[in-house]
Amino acid sequence: TQDELVVNMSTVTRGDLRNSALPAISIPAIQNYENVFALRVDGISMEDEKIIAGDSIFVQPFENGAFPSEGDLIVVKYLPLFLTTFNANWDFSDIADEDFAGPTLKYFYQKENNRYRLSMRKGFNDNPFTIETQYVKPIGEVVGMWRSF
């Protein structure tokens, strides 16, 4: 069965659709949907994955220290690798939030040498939008997408 959700493009809440001026989207039930929020996609980096500018994505926040699994589609902030090269002695807890780039929408992969790859699923070696980093701040996992035509 499906739950009806009211989307105001920053949060998703259960609501009475008949009395709402907000756009209503019917999506499959999402476990613990009270914390799910919506974002509008901007940019071209995920077009090969059929995610295009203007799409709406539904994001389940990572909570209580949860971390993405290999291959999860996530919204994430990251520290550009060139910053860690020049500042090899940084402690993750010392890094200010404004030093992180993003948020960005990418698939998450762990690599050797304590690095992560944020990219598309295929063709990432030739993709100029692939990001390698040592520090990530995962925001949430994408649990749904909606596109208006």
CSV table of C-alpha atoms in Angstrom, one decimal:
chain,number,residue,atom,x,y,z
A,1,THR,CA,0.0,0.0,0.0
A,2,GLN,CA,1.1,3.6,-0.5
A,3,ASP,CA,1.2,6.5,2.0
A,4,GLU,CA,0.1,9.9,0.8
A,5,LEU,CA,2.8,12.5,1.6
A,6,VAL,CA,2.7,16.2,1.4
A,7,VAL,CA,6.0,17.7,0.1
A,8,ASN,CA,7.1,21.3,0.6
A,9,MET,CA,10.6,20.6,-0.9
A,10,SER,CA,12.4,20.9,2.4
A,11,THR,CA,10.5,18.4,4.5
A,12,VAL,CA,8.1,15.5,4.0
A,13,THR,CA,5.2,15.0,6.4
A,14,ARG,CA,2.0,13.0,6.5
A,15,GLY,CA,-0.9,15.4,5.9
A,16,ASP,CA,-4.4,16.0,4.8
A,17,LEU,CA,-4.1,16.4,1.0
A,18,ARG,CA,-7.6,17.9,0.6
A,19,ASN,CA,-6.7,21.0,2.6
A,20,SER,CA,-3.2,21.5,1.4
A,21,ALA,CA,-1.9,24.0,-1.2
A,22,LEU,CA,1.5,22.1,-1.2
A,23,PRO,CA,2.2,19.6,-4.0
A,24,ALA,CA,1.2,16.1,-3.1
A,25,ILE,CA,3.1,13.1,-4.3
A,26,SER,CA,2.1,9.5,-3.8
A,27,ILE,CA,5.1,7.4,-3.1
A,28,PRO,CA,5.6,3.9,-1.7
A,29,ALA,CA,5.6,3.6,2.1
A,30,ILE,CA,8.9,4.6,3.7
A,31,GLN,CA,9.9,3.2,7.0
A,32,ASN,CA,10.2,6.0,9.6
A,33,TYR,CA,9.0,8.6,7.1
A,34,GLU,CA,8.7,11.3,9.7
A,35,ASN,CA,12.3,12.2,9.2
A,36,VAL,CA,12.4,11.9,5.4
A,37,PHE,CA,13.0,15.2,3.6
A,38,ALA,CA,12.9,16.2,0.0
A,39,LEU,CA,15.5,18.0,-2.1
A,40,ARG,CA,15.4,19.3,-5.7
A,41,VAL,CA,18.3,18.1,-7.9
A,42,ASP,CA,20.4,20.8,-9.4
A,43,GLY,CA,23.3,20.0,-11.8
A,44,ILE,CA,24.3,17.5,-14.4
A,45,SER,CA,26.7,15.1,-12.7
A,46,MET,CA,24.2,12.2,-12.3
A,47,GLU,CA,22.5,12.4,-15.7
A,48,ASP,CA,24.1,9.1,-16.8
A,49,GLU,CA,22.2,7.6,-13.9
A,50,LYS,CA,19.0,9.1,-15.2
A,51,ILE,CA,18.8,11.6,-12.3
A,52,ILE,CA,18.4,15.1,-13.8
A,53,ALA,CA,18.1,18.7,-12.8
A,54,GLY,CA,14.6,19.4,-11.4
A,55,ASP,CA,14.0,15.9,-10.1
A,56,SER,CA,12.9,15.6,-6.5
A,57,ILE,CA,14.7,13.1,-4.2
A,58,PHE,CA,13.5,11.8,-0.9
A,59,VAL,CA,16.2,11.5,1.7
A,60,GLN,CA,16.2,9.4,4.9
A,61,PRO,CA,18.7,11.0,7.3
A,62,PHE,CA,21.6,9.0,8.8
A,63,GLU,CA,21.0,9.0,12.5
A,64,ASN,CA,22.9,7.9,15.6
A,65,GLY,CA,26.2,7.5,13.9
A,66,ALA,CA,24.9,5.4,11.0
A,67,PHE,CA,27.1,5.3,7.9
A,68,PRO,CA,26.2,4.5,4.3
A,69,SER,CA,26.8,1.0,2.9
A,70,GLU,CA,28.7,0.3,-0.2
A,71,GLY,CA,26.8,1.4,-3.3
A,72,ASP,CA,24.2,3.5,-1.5
A,73,LEU,CA,22.9,6.6,-3.3
A,74,ILE,CA,23.5,9.3,-0.7
A,75,VAL,CA,23.4,13.0,-0.1
A,76,VAL,CA,26.8,13.9,1.3
A,77,LYS,CA,29.2,16.7,2.2
A,78,TYR,CA,32.9,16.0,1.7
A,79,LEU,CA,36.3,17.5,2.3
A,80,PRO,CA,38.1,18.0,-1.1
A,81,LEU,CA,41.1,15.7,-1.3
A,82,PHE,CA,43.5,18.6,-2.1
A,83,LEU,CA,42.8,20.1,1.3
A,84,THR,CA,43.8,16.9,3.1
A,85,THR,CA,47.0,16.6,1.1
A,86,PHE,CA,48.1,20.0,2.4
A,87,ASN,CA,46.8,19.4,5.9
A,88,ALA,CA,47.8,15.7,6.6
A,89,ASN,CA,47.7,16.2,10.4
A,90,TRP,CA,44.0,17.3,10.5
A,91,ASP,CA,41.8,15.5,13.0
A,92,PHE,CA,38.3,15.0,11.6
A,93,SER,CA,36.7,16.6,14.6
A,94,ASP,CA,38.8,19.8,14.0
A,95,ILE,CA,37.4,20.4,10.5
A,96,ALA,CA,34.8,23.1,10.4
A,97,ASP,CA,31.5,22.4,8.6
A,98,GLU,CA,32.2,25.3,6.1
A,99,ASP,CA,35.4,23.5,5.0
A,100,PHE,CA,33.2,20.7,3.5
A,101,ALA,CA,32.0,20.9,0.0
A,102,GLY,CA,28.5,19.9,-1.0
A,103,PRO,CA,26.0,18.7,-0.4
A,104,THR,CA,26.2,16.5,-3.5
A,105,LEU,CA,24.2,13.4,-4.7
A,106,LYS,CA,26.4,10.4,-5.5
A,107,TYR,CA,26.8,6.7,-5.0
A,108,PHE,CA,29.1,5.8,-2.1
A,109,TYR,CA,32.1,3.5,-2.3
A,110,GLN,CA,34.9,2.8,0.1
A,111,LYS,CA,38.4,2.5,-1.3
A,112,GLU,CA,41.8,1.4,0.1
A,113,ASN,CA,44.0,3.9,2.0
A,114,ASN,CA,41.0,5.3,4.0
A,115,ARG,CA,39.5,7.0,1.0
A,116,TYR,CA,36.0,7.1,-0.4
A,117,ARG,CA,34.8,7.4,-3.9
A,118,LEU,CA,31.6,9.4,-4.6
A,119,SER,CA,30.4,8.8,-8.2
A,120,MET,CA,28.1,7.2,-10.6
A,121,ARG,CA,27.8,3.4,-10.6
A,122,LYS,CA,29.5,2.8,-13.9
A,123,GLY,CA,32.0,4.7,-15.9
A,124,PHE,CA,33.4,6.5,-12.9
A,125,ASN,CA,37.0,6.3,-14.1
A,126,ASP,CA,36.2,8.5,-17.0
A,127,ASN,CA,33.7,10.7,-15.3
A,128,PRO,CA,34.9,14.2,-14.4
A,129,PHE,CA,32.3,14.4,-11.6
A,130,THR,CA,33.8,11.5,-9.6
A,131,ILE,CA,35.0,12.7,-6.2
A,132,GLU,CA,37.7,11.0,-4.1
A,133,THR,CA,38.0,12.1,-0.5
A,134,GLN,CA,39.2,10.9,2.9
A,135,TYR,CA,36.5,12.8,4.9
A,136,VAL,CA,32.7,12.5,4.3
A,137,LYS,CA,29.7,13.8,6.3
A,138,PRO,CA,26.9,11.6,5.0
A,139,ILE,CA,23.5,13.4,5.3
A,140,GLY,CA,21.2,10.7,4.2
A,141,GLU,CA,20.3,7.9,1.9
A,142,VAL,CA,18.0,8.5,-1.1
A,143,VAL,CA,14.9,6.4,-0.6
A,144,GLY,CA,12.8,7.8,-3.5
A,145,MET,CA,12.7,10.1,-6.5
A,146,TRP,CA,9.9,12.0,-8.3
A,147,ARG,CA,10.0,13.7,-11.7
A,148,SER,CA,7.3,16.0,-13.0
A,149,PHE,CA,6.7,16.1,-16.8
